[in-house]
Coordinates of C-alpha atoms (C1' of nucleotides) in Angstrom, one line a residue:
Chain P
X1445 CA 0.0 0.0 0.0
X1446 CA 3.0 2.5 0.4
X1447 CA 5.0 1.0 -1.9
X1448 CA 6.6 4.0 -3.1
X1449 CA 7.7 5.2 0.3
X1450 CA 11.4 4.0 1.8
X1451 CA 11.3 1.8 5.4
X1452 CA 11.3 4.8 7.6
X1453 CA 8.2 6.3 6.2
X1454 CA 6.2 3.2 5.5
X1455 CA 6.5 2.2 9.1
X1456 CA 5.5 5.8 10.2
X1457 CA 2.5 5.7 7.4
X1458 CA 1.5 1.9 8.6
X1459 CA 2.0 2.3 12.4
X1460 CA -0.1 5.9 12.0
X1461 CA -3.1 3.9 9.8
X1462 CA -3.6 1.2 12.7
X1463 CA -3.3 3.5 15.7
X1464 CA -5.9 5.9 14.5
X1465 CA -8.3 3.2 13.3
X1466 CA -8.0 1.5 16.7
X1467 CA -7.9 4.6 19.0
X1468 CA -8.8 7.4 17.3
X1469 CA -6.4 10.6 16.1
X1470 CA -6.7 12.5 19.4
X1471 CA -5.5 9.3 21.3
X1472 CA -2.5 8.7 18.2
X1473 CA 0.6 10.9 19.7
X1474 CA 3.6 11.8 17.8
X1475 CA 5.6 9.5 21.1
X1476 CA 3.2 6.5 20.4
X1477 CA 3.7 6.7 16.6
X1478 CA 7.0 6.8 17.5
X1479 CA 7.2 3.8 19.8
X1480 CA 5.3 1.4 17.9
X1481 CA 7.0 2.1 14.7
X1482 CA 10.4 1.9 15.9
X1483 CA 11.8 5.5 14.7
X1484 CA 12.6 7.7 16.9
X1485 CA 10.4 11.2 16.9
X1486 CA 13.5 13.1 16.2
X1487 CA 13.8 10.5 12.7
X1488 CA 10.0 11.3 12.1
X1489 CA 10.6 14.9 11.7
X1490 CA 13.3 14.1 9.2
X1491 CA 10.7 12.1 6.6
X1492 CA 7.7 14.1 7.9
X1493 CA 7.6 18.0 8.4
X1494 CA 4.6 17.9 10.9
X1495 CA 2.0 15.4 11.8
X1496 CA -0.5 16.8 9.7
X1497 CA 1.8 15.8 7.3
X1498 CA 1.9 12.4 8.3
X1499 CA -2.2 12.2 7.9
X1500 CA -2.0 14.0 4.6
X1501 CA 0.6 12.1 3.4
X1502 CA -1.5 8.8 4.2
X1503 CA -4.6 10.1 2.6
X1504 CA -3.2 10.7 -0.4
X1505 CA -1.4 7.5 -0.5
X1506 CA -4.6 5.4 0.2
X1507 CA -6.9 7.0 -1.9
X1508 CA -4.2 6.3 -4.9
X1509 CA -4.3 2.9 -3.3
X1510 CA -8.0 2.2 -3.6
X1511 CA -8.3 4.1 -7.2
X1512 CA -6.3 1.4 -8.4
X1513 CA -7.5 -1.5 -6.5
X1514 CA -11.5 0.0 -8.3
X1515 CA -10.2 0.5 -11.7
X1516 CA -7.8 -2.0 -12.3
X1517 CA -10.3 -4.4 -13.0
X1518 CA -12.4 -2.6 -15.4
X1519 CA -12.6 -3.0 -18.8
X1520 CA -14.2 -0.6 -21.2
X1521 CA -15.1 -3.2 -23.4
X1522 CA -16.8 -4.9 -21.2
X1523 CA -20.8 -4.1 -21.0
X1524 CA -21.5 -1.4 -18.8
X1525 CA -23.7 -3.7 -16.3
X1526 CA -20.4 -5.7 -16.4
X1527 CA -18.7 -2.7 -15.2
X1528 CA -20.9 -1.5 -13.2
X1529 CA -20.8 -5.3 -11.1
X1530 CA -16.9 -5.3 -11.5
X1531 CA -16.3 -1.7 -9.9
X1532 CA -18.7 -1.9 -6.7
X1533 CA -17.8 -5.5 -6.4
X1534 CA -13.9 -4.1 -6.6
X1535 CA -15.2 -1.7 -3.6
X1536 CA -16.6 -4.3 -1.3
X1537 CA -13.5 -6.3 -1.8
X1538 CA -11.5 -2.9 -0.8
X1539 CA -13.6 -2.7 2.5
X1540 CA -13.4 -5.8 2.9
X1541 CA -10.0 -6.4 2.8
X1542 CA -8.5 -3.4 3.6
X1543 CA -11.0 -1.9 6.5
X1544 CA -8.3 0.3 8.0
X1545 CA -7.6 2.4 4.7
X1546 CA -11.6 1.7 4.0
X1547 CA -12.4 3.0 7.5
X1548 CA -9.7 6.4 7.7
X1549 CA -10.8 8.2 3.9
X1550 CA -14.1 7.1 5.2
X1551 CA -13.4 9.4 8.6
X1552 CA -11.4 11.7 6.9
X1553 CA -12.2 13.2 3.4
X1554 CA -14.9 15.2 5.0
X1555 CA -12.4 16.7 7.5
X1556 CA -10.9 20.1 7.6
X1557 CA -7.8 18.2 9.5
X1558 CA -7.2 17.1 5.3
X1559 CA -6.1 19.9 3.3
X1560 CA -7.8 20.8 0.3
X1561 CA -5.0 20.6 -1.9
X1562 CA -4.5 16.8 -0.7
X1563 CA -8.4 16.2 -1.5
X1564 CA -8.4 17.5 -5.0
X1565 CA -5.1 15.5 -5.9
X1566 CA -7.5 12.2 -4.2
X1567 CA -10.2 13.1 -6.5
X1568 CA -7.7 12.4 -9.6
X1569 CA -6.5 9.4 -8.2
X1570 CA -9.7 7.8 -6.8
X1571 CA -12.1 5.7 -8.7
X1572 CA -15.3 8.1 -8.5
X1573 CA -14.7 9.9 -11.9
X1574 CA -14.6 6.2 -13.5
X1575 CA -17.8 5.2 -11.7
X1576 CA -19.4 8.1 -12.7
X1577 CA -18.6 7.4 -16.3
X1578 CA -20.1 4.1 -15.8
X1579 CA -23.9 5.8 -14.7
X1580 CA -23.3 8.4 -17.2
X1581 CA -22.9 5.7 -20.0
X1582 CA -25.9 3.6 -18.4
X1583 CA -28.2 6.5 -18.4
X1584 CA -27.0 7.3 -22.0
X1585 CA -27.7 4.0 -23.3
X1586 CA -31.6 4.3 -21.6
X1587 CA -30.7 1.9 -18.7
X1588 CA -30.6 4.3 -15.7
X1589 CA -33.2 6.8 -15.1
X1590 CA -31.8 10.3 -16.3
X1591 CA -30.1 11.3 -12.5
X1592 CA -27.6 13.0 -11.9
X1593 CA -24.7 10.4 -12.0
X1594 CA -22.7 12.3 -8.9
X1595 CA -25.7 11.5 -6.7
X1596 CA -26.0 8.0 -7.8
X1597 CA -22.3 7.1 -7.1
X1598 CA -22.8 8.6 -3.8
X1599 CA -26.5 7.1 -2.7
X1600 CA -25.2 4.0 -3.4
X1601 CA -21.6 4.3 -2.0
X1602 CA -23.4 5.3 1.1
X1603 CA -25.2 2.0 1.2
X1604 CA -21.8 0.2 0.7
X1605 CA -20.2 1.9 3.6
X1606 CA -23.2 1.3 6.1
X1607 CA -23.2 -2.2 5.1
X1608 CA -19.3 -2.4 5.6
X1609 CA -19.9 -0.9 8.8
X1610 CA -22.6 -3.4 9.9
X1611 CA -20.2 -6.1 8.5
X1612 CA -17.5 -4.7 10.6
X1613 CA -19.5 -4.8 13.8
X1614 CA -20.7 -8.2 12.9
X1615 CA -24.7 -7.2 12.6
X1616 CA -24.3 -8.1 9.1
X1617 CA -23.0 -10.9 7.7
X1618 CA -21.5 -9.7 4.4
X1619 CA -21.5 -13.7 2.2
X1620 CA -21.1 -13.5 -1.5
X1621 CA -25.0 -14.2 -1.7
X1622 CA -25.5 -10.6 0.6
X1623 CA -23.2 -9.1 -2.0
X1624 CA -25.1 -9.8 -4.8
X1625 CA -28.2 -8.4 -3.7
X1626 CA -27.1 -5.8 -2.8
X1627 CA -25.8 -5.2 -6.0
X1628 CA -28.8 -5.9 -7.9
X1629 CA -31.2 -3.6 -5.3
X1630 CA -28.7 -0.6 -6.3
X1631 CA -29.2 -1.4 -10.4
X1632 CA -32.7 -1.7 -9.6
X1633 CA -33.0 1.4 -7.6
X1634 CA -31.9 3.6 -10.7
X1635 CA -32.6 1.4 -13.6
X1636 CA -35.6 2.3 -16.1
X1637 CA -37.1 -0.6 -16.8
X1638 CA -36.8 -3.0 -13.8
X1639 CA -34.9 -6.1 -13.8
X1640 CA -31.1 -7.2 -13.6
X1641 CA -31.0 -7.9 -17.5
X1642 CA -28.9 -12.1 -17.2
Chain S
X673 CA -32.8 19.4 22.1
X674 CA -31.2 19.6 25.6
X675 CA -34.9 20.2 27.5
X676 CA -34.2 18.1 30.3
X677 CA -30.9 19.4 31.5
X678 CA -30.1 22.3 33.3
X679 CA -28.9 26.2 32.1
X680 CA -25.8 25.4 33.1
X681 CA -25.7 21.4 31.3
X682 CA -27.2 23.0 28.3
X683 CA -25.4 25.7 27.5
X684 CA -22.1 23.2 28.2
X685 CA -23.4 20.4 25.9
X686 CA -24.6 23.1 22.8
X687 CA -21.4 24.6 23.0
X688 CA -19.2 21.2 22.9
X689 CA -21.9 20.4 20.0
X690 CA -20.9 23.4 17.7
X691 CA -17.2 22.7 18.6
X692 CA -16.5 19.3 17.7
X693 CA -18.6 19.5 14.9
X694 CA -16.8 22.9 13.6
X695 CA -13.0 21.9 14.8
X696 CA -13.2 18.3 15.7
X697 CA -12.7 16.4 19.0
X698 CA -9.1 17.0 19.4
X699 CA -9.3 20.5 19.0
X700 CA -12.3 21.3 21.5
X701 CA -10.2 21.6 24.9
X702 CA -12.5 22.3 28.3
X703 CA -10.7 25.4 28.3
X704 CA -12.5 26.3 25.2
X705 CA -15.6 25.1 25.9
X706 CA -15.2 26.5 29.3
X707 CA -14.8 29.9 27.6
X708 CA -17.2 29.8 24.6
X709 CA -20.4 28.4 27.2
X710 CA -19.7 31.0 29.8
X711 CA -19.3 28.1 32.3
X712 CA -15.4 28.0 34.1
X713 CA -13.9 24.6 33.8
X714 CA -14.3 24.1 37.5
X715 CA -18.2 24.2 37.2
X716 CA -18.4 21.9 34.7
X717 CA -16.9 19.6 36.5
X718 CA -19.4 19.9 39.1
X719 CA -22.0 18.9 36.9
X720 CA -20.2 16.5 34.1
X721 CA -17.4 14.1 35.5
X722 CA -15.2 14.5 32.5
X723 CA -15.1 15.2 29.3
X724 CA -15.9 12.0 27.9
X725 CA -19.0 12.1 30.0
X726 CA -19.7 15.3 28.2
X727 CA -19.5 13.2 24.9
X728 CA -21.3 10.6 26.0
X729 CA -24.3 13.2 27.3
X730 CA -24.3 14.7 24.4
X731 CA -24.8 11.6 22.4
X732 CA -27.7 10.0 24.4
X733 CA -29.5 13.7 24.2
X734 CA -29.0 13.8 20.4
X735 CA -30.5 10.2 20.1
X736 CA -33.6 11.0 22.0
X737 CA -34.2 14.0 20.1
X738 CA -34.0 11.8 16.8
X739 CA -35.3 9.4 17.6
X740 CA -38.6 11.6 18.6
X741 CA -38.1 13.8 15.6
X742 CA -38.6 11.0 13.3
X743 CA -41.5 8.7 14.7
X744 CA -43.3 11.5 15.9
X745 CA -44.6 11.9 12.7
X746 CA -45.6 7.9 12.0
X747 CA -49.0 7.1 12.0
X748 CA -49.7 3.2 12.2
X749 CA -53.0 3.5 10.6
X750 CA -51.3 4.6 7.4
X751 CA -50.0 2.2 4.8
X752 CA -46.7 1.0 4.7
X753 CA -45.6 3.2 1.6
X754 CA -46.5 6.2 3.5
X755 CA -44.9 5.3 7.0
X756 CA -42.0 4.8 4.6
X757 CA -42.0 7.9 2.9
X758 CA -43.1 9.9 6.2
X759 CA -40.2 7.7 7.9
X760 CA -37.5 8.7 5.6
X761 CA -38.6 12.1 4.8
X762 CA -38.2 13.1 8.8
X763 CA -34.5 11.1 8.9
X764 CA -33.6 13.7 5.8
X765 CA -35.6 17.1 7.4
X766 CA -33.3 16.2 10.2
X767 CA -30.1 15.9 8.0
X768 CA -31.0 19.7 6.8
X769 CA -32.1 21.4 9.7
X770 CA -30.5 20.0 12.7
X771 CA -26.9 18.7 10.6
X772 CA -24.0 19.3 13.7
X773 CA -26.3 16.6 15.5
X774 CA -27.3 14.6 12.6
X775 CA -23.3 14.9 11.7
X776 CA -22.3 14.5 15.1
X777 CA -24.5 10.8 16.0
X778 CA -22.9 10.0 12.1
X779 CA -19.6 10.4 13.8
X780 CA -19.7 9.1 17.0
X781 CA -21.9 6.3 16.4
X782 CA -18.7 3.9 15.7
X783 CA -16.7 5.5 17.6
X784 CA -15.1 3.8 20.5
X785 CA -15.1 7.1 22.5
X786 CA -19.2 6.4 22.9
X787 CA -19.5 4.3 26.0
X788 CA -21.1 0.7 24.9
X789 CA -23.6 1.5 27.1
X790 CA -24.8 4.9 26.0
X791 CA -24.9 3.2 22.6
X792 CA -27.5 0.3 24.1
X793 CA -29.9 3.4 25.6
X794 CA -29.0 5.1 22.1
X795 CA -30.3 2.2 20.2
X796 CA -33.9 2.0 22.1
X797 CA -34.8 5.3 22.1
X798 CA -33.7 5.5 18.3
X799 CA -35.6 5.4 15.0
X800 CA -33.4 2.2 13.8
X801 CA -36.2 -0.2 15.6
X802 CA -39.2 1.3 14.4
X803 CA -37.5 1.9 10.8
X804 CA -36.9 -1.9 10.3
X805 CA -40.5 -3.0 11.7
X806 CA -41.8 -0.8 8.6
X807 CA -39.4 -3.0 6.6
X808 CA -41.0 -5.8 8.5
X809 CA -44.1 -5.5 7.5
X810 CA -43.5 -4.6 3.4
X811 CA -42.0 -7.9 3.5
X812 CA -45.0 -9.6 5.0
X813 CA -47.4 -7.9 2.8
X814 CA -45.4 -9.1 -0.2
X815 CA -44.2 -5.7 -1.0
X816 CA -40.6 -6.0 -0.8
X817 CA -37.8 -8.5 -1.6
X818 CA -37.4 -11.4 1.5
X819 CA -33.7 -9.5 3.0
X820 CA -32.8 -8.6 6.2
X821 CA -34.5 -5.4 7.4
X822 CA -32.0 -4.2 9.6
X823 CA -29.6 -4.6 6.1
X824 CA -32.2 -2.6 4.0
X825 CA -32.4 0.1 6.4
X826 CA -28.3 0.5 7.3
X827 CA -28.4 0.9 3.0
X828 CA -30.7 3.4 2.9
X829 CA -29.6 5.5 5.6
X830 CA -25.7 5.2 4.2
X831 CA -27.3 6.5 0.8
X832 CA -29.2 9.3 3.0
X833 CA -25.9 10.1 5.2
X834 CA -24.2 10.7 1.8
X835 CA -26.4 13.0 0.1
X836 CA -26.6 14.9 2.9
X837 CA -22.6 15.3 2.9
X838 CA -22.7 15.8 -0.7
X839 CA -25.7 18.8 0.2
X840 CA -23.5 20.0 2.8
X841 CA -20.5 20.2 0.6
X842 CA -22.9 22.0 -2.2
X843 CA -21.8 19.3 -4.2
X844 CA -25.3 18.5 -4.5
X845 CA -28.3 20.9 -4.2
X846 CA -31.3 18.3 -2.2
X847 CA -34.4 20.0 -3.7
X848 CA -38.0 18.6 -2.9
X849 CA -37.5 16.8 -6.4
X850 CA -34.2 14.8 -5.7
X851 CA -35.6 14.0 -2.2
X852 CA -38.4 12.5 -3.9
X853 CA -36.2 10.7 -6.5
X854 CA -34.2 9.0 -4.1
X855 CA -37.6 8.0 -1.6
X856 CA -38.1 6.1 -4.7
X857 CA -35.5 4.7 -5.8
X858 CA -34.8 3.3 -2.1
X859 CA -38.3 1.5 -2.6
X860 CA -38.0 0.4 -6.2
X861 CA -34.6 -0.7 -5.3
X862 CA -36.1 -3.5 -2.7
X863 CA -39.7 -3.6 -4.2
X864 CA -41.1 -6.9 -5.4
X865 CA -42.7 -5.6 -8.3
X866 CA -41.1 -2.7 -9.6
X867 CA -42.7 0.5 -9.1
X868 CA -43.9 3.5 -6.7
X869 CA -47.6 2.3 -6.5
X870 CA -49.1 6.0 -6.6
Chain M
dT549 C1' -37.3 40.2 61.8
dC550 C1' -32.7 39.7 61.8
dG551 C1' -28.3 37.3 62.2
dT552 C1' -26.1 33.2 61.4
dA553 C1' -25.4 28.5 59.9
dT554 C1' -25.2 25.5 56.0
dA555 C1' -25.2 23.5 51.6
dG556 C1' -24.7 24.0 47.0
dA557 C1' -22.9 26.7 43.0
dT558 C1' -19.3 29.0 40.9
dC559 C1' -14.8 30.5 40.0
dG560 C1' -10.0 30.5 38.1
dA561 C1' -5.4 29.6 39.5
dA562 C1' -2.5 25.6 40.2
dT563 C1' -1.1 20.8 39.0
dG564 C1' 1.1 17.2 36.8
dA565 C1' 1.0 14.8 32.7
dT566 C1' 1.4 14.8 27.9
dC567 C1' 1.4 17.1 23.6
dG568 C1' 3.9 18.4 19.0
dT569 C1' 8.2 20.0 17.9
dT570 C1' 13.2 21.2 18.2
dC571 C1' 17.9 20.5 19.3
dT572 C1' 22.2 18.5 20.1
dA573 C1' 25.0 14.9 20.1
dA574 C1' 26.1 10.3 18.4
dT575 C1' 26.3 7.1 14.5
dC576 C1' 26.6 5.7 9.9
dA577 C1' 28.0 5.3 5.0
dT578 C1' 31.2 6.6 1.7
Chain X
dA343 C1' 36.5 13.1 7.4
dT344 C1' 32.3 14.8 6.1
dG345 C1' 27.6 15.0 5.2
dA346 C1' 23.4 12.4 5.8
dT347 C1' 20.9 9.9 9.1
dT348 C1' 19.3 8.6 13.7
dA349 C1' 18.4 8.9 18.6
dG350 C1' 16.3 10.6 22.6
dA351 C1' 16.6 14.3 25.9
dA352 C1' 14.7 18.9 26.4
dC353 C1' 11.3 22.7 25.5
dG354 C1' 7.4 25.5 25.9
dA355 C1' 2.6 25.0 25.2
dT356 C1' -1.5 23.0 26.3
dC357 C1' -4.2 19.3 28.0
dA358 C1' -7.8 17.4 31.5
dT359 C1' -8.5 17.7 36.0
dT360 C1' -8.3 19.3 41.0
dC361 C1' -8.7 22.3 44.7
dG362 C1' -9.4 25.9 47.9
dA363 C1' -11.7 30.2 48.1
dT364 C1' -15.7 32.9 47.3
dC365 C1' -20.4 33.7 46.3
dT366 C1' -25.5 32.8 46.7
dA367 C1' -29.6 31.4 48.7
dT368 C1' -32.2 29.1 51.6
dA369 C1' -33.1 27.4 56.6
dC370 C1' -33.1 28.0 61.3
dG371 C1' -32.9 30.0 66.0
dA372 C1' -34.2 33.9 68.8

DNA sequence: TCGTATAGATCGAATGATCGTTCTAATCAT
DNA sequence: ATGATTAGAACGATCATTCGATCTATACGA
């Protein structure tokens, strides 16, 4: 996941992730970071300038993460309900299997502790744009209902983060079966004529 | 919101409500609150017994209010379509005109900074229970698809949660109209037979 | 009625711990 | 030997919390 950071700064970007998923950022100290990542606070301050750096710096790095894991599965030749399974499915397997980095852009791309400059370089990176291409082609070829494509992506992102979430605090059990209808109830939701076309 | 506490209580809990919701938890010292509600720290701790109790005060008042904010308007005599649409309408009236609480139980719901406790009183005096017995009951009358109410409901509320951050972030303007696009797709998504019967 | 006793309410300075950050000295690689 | 890297002690600021003093208001005795 930080595959393109040296030792020191991976362990500070990896140590950082699991402490503030487990005890929150107020409870995540610059000392703890340092003690459970083995570099010293004076070393920290030599890869990172602050530790709003440090958050920045692992926001950017996990939203590149998950924009790949989304998109590297697509194909645009594939049909666009293809696509459309392919990407969400690719998000469920995100949260799934990476609930810490899931869990903090969850927490944190709403917060003012993220700079903006940091959000808009996420918004290249991430996989929304391509989802949203995916609606826009669906309500172009007279599958979807003519909404706006944004608030499509985002209705039904919601839904995938609430039922992470349930999953997570084992209320839910999230099988493959659960998966799929969820998947179908969000085509159906939006789709003109009803009916996951197979 | 805060009718059954005290001048003193009230203005304490309001206050830590506008802060963490404006500069986050870590940045909302007693000092501060101390100084914005007029109360000196000393006084608050004569009638909170730390901070975290604060929180946690603050959380069980904002689910009461909620919770009676939303089924206050449900009428049992009505059919399950409108309890839907009346249920759903209050959770997003309460999104747009009371957000730092709406944002605040969004936050804190997961967090593990909410005693376990104040999350089992949160829970009864919530609309989650009477939200899934509306579920319930579309599935008994053959209206909706045979899934998990509780996993119906955590979907549409995530979809909810998001267009309200996408509202908030004028990202997406939540007119009457799209309000009444998404009530619909929530149903059609889980419906039986496809279709808003109107 | 008046003076005093009592209990709670309120205050803000003081406390010790911990915070993010800096600094200096030691170590390492070349 | 020199410049980059690392370590951890030290710094000032700020944190949540405590504490003794003061204020307020009601109750009681005469």
């Amino acid at each position: 996941m930080f595959e393109r950071y040296n030792k020191v700064q991976r362990a500070v970007l990896e140590t950082t992730l699991h402490l503030i998923i487990d005890k929150e950022l107020q409870a995540t100290s610059m000392s703890l970071i340092a003690k459970e990542s083995g570099v010293s606070t004076g070393n920290i301050y030599h890869y990172f300038s602050s530790k709003e750096d440090i958050i920045n710096e692992l926001y950017k790095a996990i939203v590149l993460f998950n924009g790949e894991f989304v998109t590297k599965n697509l194909n645009a030749a594939d049909s666009v309900q293809e696509q459309f399974r392919r990407a969400w499915r690719s998000v469920i397997e995100l949260g799934k299997n990476h609930p810490k980095g899931f869990r903090f852009i969850e927490q944190y791309s709403f917060s003012p502790y993220i700079y903006e400059q940091s959000k808009l370089e996420a918004y290249k990176g991430g996989w929304c744009g391509p989802m949203e291409k995916i609606y826009r082609q669906a309500i172009d070829q007279g599958l979807f209902v003519e909404l706006e494509p944004h608030m499509m992506v985002q209705m039904h992102y919601g839904s995938i983060v609430y039922l992470l979430k349930s999953h997570q605090q084992n209320m839910l059990e999230l099988t493959a079966d659960v998966e799929e209808q969820a998947l179908r109830s969000f085509w159906n939701a939006v789709s003109k004529e009803k009916g996951w076309n197979e």
